[in-house]
C-alpha positions as YAML, in Angstrom:
chain: A
units: angstrom
residues:
- id: 1
  name: MET
  ca: [9.79, 0.56, 36.18]
- id: 2
  name: PHE
  ca: [7.75, 0.29, 39.22]
- id: 3
  name: THR
  ca: [6.24, 2.58, 41.74]
- id: 4
  name: GLY
  ca: [6.31, 0.46, 45.01]
- id: 5
  name: ILE
  ca: [2.48, 0.89, 45.22]
- id: 6
  name: ILE
  ca: [1.16, -2.56, 45.90]
- id: 7
  name: GLU
  ca: [-1.88, -3.42, 43.52]
- id: 8
  name: THR
  ca: [-3.00, -6.64, 45.29]
- id: 9
  name: LEU
  ca: [-2.20, -9.48, 47.43]
- id: 10
  name: ALA
  ca: [-1.90, -12.73, 45.82]
- id: 11
  name: GLU
  ca: [-1.22, -16.26, 46.79]
- id: 12
  name: VAL
  ca: [1.29, -19.02, 45.63]
- id: 13
  name: LYS
  ca: [-0.71, -21.97, 44.38]
- id: 14
  name: ASN
  ca: [2.20, -24.14, 43.17]
- id: 15
  name: ILE
  ca: [5.91, -24.20, 42.86]
- id: 16
  name: VAL
  ca: [7.57, -26.49, 40.20]
- id: 17
  name: ALA
  ca: [11.42, -27.20, 40.35]
- id: 18
  name: GLU
  ca: [13.31, -27.40, 36.78]
- id: 19
  name: GLY
  ca: [16.72, -27.57, 37.30]
- id: 20
  name: THR
  ca: [17.95, -24.41, 39.26]
- id: 21
  name: ASN
  ca: [14.82, -22.66, 38.12]
- id: 22
  name: LEU
  ca: [11.57, -22.57, 40.39]
- id: 23
  name: HIS
  ca: [8.41, -21.78, 38.62]
- id: 24
  name: PHE
  ca: [5.56, -20.26, 40.65]
- id: 25
  name: THR
  ca: [2.11, -20.44, 39.77]
- id: 26
  name: ILE
  ca: [0.20, -17.10, 41.59]
- id: 27
  name: GLU
  ca: [-3.36, -16.70, 41.77]
- id: 28
  name: SER
  ca: [-4.38, -13.16, 42.24]
- id: 29
  name: ALA
  ca: [-7.36, -10.77, 41.19]
- id: 30
  name: ILE
  ca: [-5.11, -9.41, 38.42]
- id: 31
  name: SER
  ca: [-3.91, -12.54, 36.96]
- id: 32
  name: ASN
  ca: [-6.79, -12.60, 34.19]
- id: 33
  name: GLU
  ca: [-5.48, -9.16, 33.23]
- id: 34
  name: LEU
  ca: [-2.08, -10.00, 32.58]
- id: 35
  name: LYS
  ca: [-0.40, -11.31, 29.55]
- id: 36
  name: ILE
  ca: [2.58, -13.56, 28.61]
- id: 37
  name: ASP
  ca: [5.89, -11.56, 28.50]
- id: 38
  name: GLN
  ca: [4.53, -9.02, 31.03]
- id: 39
  name: SER
  ca: [6.66, -7.62, 33.46]
- id: 40
  name: VAL
  ca: [5.26, -8.17, 37.26]
- id: 41
  name: ALA
  ca: [6.88, -7.31, 40.53]
- id: 42
  name: HIS
  ca: [6.13, -10.12, 43.03]
- id: 43
  name: ASN
  ca: [7.45, -9.08, 46.44]
- id: 44
  name: GLY
  ca: [9.62, -6.40, 44.66]
- id: 45
  name: VAL
  ca: [10.93, -8.91, 42.37]
- id: 46
  name: CYS
  ca: [10.45, -8.00, 38.61]
- id: 47
  name: LEU
  ca: [9.59, -11.58, 36.93]
- id: 48
  name: THR
  ca: [8.03, -12.34, 33.53]
- id: 49
  name: VAL
  ca: [4.74, -14.09, 33.18]
- id: 50
  name: VAL
  ca: [5.37, -17.30, 31.17]
- id: 51
  name: SER
  ca: [1.84, -18.86, 31.18]
- id: 52
  name: LEU
  ca: [-1.61, -17.97, 32.32]
- id: 53
  name: THR
  ca: [-4.75, -19.55, 33.29]
- id: 54
  name: GLU
  ca: [-8.12, -17.77, 34.01]
- id: 55
  name: ASN
  ca: [-7.32, -16.92, 37.65]
- id: 56
  name: SER
  ca: [-3.39, -17.53, 37.76]
- id: 57
  name: HIS
  ca: [-0.37, -16.74, 36.13]
- id: 58
  name: THR
  ca: [3.12, -18.35, 36.23]
- id: 59
  name: VAL
  ca: [6.75, -16.90, 36.55]
- id: 60
  name: THR
  ca: [9.73, -18.13, 36.73]
- id: 61
  name: ALA
  ca: [12.85, -17.28, 39.02]
- id: 62
  name: ILE
  ca: [16.36, -18.16, 37.92]
- id: 63
  name: GLN
  ca: [19.15, -19.23, 40.32]
- id: 64
  name: GLU
  ca: [20.49, -15.60, 40.85]
- id: 65
  name: THR
  ca: [17.11, -14.30, 41.79]
- id: 66
  name: LEU
  ca: [16.57, -17.09, 44.21]
- id: 67
  name: GLU
  ca: [20.21, -16.33, 45.73]
- id: 68
  name: LYS
  ca: [19.43, -12.44, 45.96]
- id: 69
  name: SER
  ca: [15.91, -12.22, 47.19]
- id: 70
  name: SER
  ca: [13.38, -14.24, 49.50]
- id: 71
  name: MET
  ca: [11.80, -15.89, 46.38]
- id: 72
  name: GLN
  ca: [13.54, -19.20, 47.61]
- id: 73
  name: HIS
  ca: [11.60, -19.16, 50.99]
- id: 74
  name: LEU
  ca: [8.25, -18.93, 49.44]
- id: 75
  name: LYS
  ca: [5.95, -22.08, 49.82]
- id: 76
  name: VAL
  ca: [2.46, -22.92, 48.65]
- id: 77
  name: GLY
  ca: [0.21, -20.50, 50.42]
- id: 78
  name: SER
  ca: [2.34, -17.72, 50.91]
- id: 79
  name: LYS
  ca: [1.22, -14.22, 50.15]
- id: 80
  name: VAL
  ca: [2.98, -12.20, 47.63]
- id: 81
  name: ASN
  ca: [2.49, -8.55, 46.67]
- id: 82
  name: LEU
  ca: [1.90, -7.97, 43.12]
- id: 83
  name: GLU
  ca: [2.48, -4.72, 41.13]
- id: 84
  name: ARG
  ca: [2.37, -4.09, 37.51]
- id: 85
  name: CYS
  ca: [4.80, -2.11, 35.66]
- id: 86
  name: MET
  ca: [4.29, 1.74, 35.76]
- id: 87
  name: GLN
  ca: [2.36, 3.56, 32.84]
- id: 88
  name: MET
  ca: [4.27, 6.31, 31.36]
- id: 89
  name: ASN
  ca: [0.94, 8.46, 31.71]
- id: 90
  name: GLY
  ca: [0.09, 7.59, 35.37]
- id: 91
  name: ARG
  ca: [1.33, 9.25, 38.57]
- id: 92
  name: LEU
  ca: [4.42, 8.31, 40.47]
- id: 93
  name: ASP
  ca: [2.64, 7.74, 43.84]
- id: 94
  name: GLY
  ca: [5.80, 5.83, 45.37]
- id: 95
  name: HIS
  ca: [9.23, 6.09, 44.22]
- id: 96
  name: ILE
  ca: [11.12, 5.04, 41.47]
- id: 97
  name: VAL
  ca: [11.41, 1.53, 41.83]
- id: 98
  name: GLN
  ca: [13.35, -1.02, 39.16]
- id: 99
  name: GLY
  ca: [12.05, -4.22, 40.32]
- id: 100
  name: HIS
  ca: [15.89, -5.40, 41.06]
- id: 101
  name: VAL
  ca: [15.98, -6.66, 44.53]
- id: 102
  name: ASP
  ca: [19.46, -5.75, 45.67]
- id: 103
  name: GLN
  ca: [19.40, -8.29, 48.87]
- id: 104
  name: THR
  ca: [17.59, -9.49, 51.56]
- id: 105
  name: ALA
  ca: [17.23, -8.15, 55.31]
- id: 106
  name: THR
  ca: [15.85, -9.93, 58.45]
- id: 107
  name: CYS
  ca: [13.15, -8.34, 60.47]
- id: 108
  name: ILE
  ca: [14.46, -7.42, 63.90]
- id: 109
  name: LYS
  ca: [11.73, -5.50, 65.52]
- id: 110
  name: ARG
  ca: [8.00, -5.23, 64.90]
- id: 111
  name: VAL
  ca: [5.90, -3.02, 67.30]
- id: 112
  name: GLU
  ca: [2.06, -2.21, 67.31]
- id: 113
  name: LEU
  ca: [1.81, 1.32, 67.93]
- id: 114
  name: ASP
  ca: [-1.33, 3.18, 68.68]
- id: 115
  name: GLY
  ca: [-2.62, 3.03, 65.10]
- id: 116
  name: SER
  ca: [0.69, 2.28, 62.99]
- id: 117
  name: TRP
  ca: [3.35, -0.32, 63.35]
- id: 118
  name: GLU
  ca: [7.20, 0.02, 63.52]
- id: 119
  name: TYR
  ca: [9.25, -2.42, 61.65]
- id: 120
  name: ARG
  ca: [13.11, -2.52, 62.00]
- id: 121
  name: PHE
  ca: [15.07, -4.77, 59.27]
- id: 122
  name: LYS
  ca: [18.91, -5.39, 59.66]
- id: 123
  name: TYR
  ca: [20.91, -6.03, 56.17]
- id: 124
  name: ASP
  ca: [24.33, -6.94, 55.33]
- id: 125
  name: ALA
  ca: [26.16, -3.38, 54.83]
- id: 126
  name: GLY
  ca: [29.41, -5.07, 53.10]
- id: 127
  name: ASN
  ca: [27.45, -4.50, 49.77]
- id: 128
  name: GLY
  ca: [27.70, -1.01, 49.93]
- id: 129
  name: ASN
  ca: [23.89, -0.26, 50.30]
- id: 130
  name: VAL
  ca: [22.61, 2.59, 52.43]
- id: 131
  name: THR
  ca: [19.55, 4.22, 53.54]
- id: 132
  name: VAL
  ca: [18.94, 7.66, 54.74]
- id: 133
  name: GLU
  ca: [16.19, 9.21, 56.95]
- id: 134
  name: LYS
  ca: [13.14, 10.43, 54.98]
- id: 135
  name: GLY
  ca: [14.58, 8.68, 52.30]
- id: 136
  name: SER
  ca: [12.90, 5.72, 50.09]
- id: 137
  name: VAL
  ca: [13.34, 2.16, 50.44]
- id: 138
  name: CYS
  ca: [11.50, -0.84, 48.95]
- id: 139
  name: VAL
  ca: [10.60, -3.75, 51.16]
- id: 140
  name: ASN
  ca: [8.80, -6.47, 49.64]
- id: 141
  name: GLY
  ca: [7.95, -4.62, 46.67]
- id: 142
  name: ILE
  ca: [6.39, -1.68, 49.13]
- id: 143
  name: SER
  ca: [7.56, 1.95, 48.60]
- id: 144
  name: LEU
  ca: [8.20, 3.07, 52.22]
- id: 145
  name: THR
  ca: [9.95, 5.97, 53.99]
- id: 146
  name: VAL
  ca: [12.92, 5.32, 56.22]
- id: 147
  name: VAL
  ca: [12.38, 7.01, 59.72]
- id: 148
  name: GLY
  ca: [15.40, 5.45, 61.25]
- id: 149
  name: SER
  ca: [18.76, 4.73, 59.63]
- id: 150
  name: GLU
  ca: [22.00, 3.14, 60.67]
- id: 151
  name: LYS
  ca: [24.92, 1.62, 58.82]
- id: 152
  name: ASP
  ca: [23.12, -1.80, 58.68]
- id: 153
  name: GLU
  ca: [19.67, -1.10, 59.98]
- id: 154
  name: PHE
  ca: [16.47, 0.89, 59.16]
- id: 155
  name: SER
  ca: [13.04, 1.45, 60.39]
- id: 156
  name: VAL
  ca: [9.71, 2.21, 58.68]
- id: 157
  name: PHE
  ca: [6.25, 2.79, 60.23]
- id: 158
  name: ILE
  ca: [3.53, 1.36, 58.50]
- id: 159
  name: ILE
  ca: [-0.04, 2.65, 58.38]
- id: 160
  name: PRO
  ca: [-3.23, 0.44, 58.65]
- id: 161
  name: TYR
  ca: [-4.10, 0.55, 55.16]
- id: 162
  name: THR
  ca: [-0.55, -0.55, 54.02]
- id: 163
  name: PHE
  ca: [-0.57, -3.28, 57.01]
- id: 164
  name: GLU
  ca: [-3.99, -4.70, 55.97]
- id: 165
  name: HIS
  ca: [-3.42, -4.65, 51.96]
- id: 166
  name: THR
  ca: [0.21, -6.14, 51.64]
- id: 167
  name: ASN
  ca: [1.77, -9.12, 53.14]
- id: 168
  name: LEU
  ca: [3.50, -6.97, 56.00]
- id: 169
  name: HIS
  ca: [0.94, -8.37, 58.48]
- id: 170
  name: GLU
  ca: [2.67, -11.76, 58.01]
- id: 171
  name: VAL
  ca: [5.99, -10.55, 58.55]
- id: 172
  name: ASN
  ca: [7.45, -11.11, 61.99]
- id: 173
  name: VAL
  ca: [10.85, -10.89, 63.75]
- id: 174
  name: GLY
  ca: [13.27, -13.25, 62.28]
- id: 175
  name: ASP
  ca: [11.41, -13.26, 58.83]
- id: 176
  name: ILE
  ca: [13.49, -12.46, 55.53]
- id: 177
  name: VAL
  ca: [12.26, -9.70, 53.17]
- id: 178
  name: ASN
  ca: [13.41, -8.20, 49.77]
- id: 179
  name: ILE
  ca: [15.14, -4.88, 49.85]
- id: 180
  name: GLU
  ca: [15.52, -2.48, 46.95]
- id: 181
  name: PHE
  ca: [17.44, 0.52, 48.06]
- id: 182
  name: ASP
  ca: [16.82, 3.55, 46.39]
- id: 183
  name: ILE
  ca: [18.24, 3.93, 42.76]
- id: 184
  name: ILE
  ca: [19.40, 7.58, 43.24]
- id: 185
  name: GLY
  ca: [21.10, 6.91, 46.64]
- id: 186
  name: LYS
  ca: [22.86, 3.75, 44.90]
- id: 187
  name: TYR
  ca: [24.39, 5.95, 42.28]
- id: 188
  name: VAL
  ca: [25.24, 8.68, 44.80]
- id: 189
  name: ALA
  ca: [26.89, 6.11, 47.10]
- id: 190
  name: ARG
  ca: [28.94, 4.76, 44.10]
- id: 191
  name: LEU
  ca: [30.20, 8.06, 43.02]
- id: 192
  name: VAL
  ca: [31.22, 8.80, 46.72]
- id: 193
  name: ASN
  ca: [32.85, 5.49, 46.92]
- id: 194
  name: ARG
  ca: [34.99, 5.86, 43.73]
...
């Protein structure tokens, strides 16, 4: 379980293919605090740490993960948002995030405003996922508030801190991002559609 509050920005140092799996070696400020078998969200994708060095850790993405997320588009040098799992005695500063990416979306708008940024994302609504204005959505692992919602698009506003301390500053029109829709909204949508 995660909150969507990014702890640190990391960098992909190596990618190794093994069958249909990809092993990502990630260098970060928190890698030396991790342990093998620990769950860490990488751009919102919950992955298990499988090996460690002094300043890096390695995780494995299987074919299912690669098909449903933007992990397949990462390259050596790519920036990745990291969040360790939530501690039960901590505050839930973002929203309830599972680390299970529902699908990807494409950035269709990025506008710098006077002190903030507006991003608009388009996704395949055929999967039954929805957003609502003032609801929560997770973009590349970042807990954000939806400010504009349509059937297959939504907008978010980004404050300078989030822009500078996550990989959103590298997301431009045409780029693919990971989306995890609000878990409560997903259950409600499923009940309504029965």
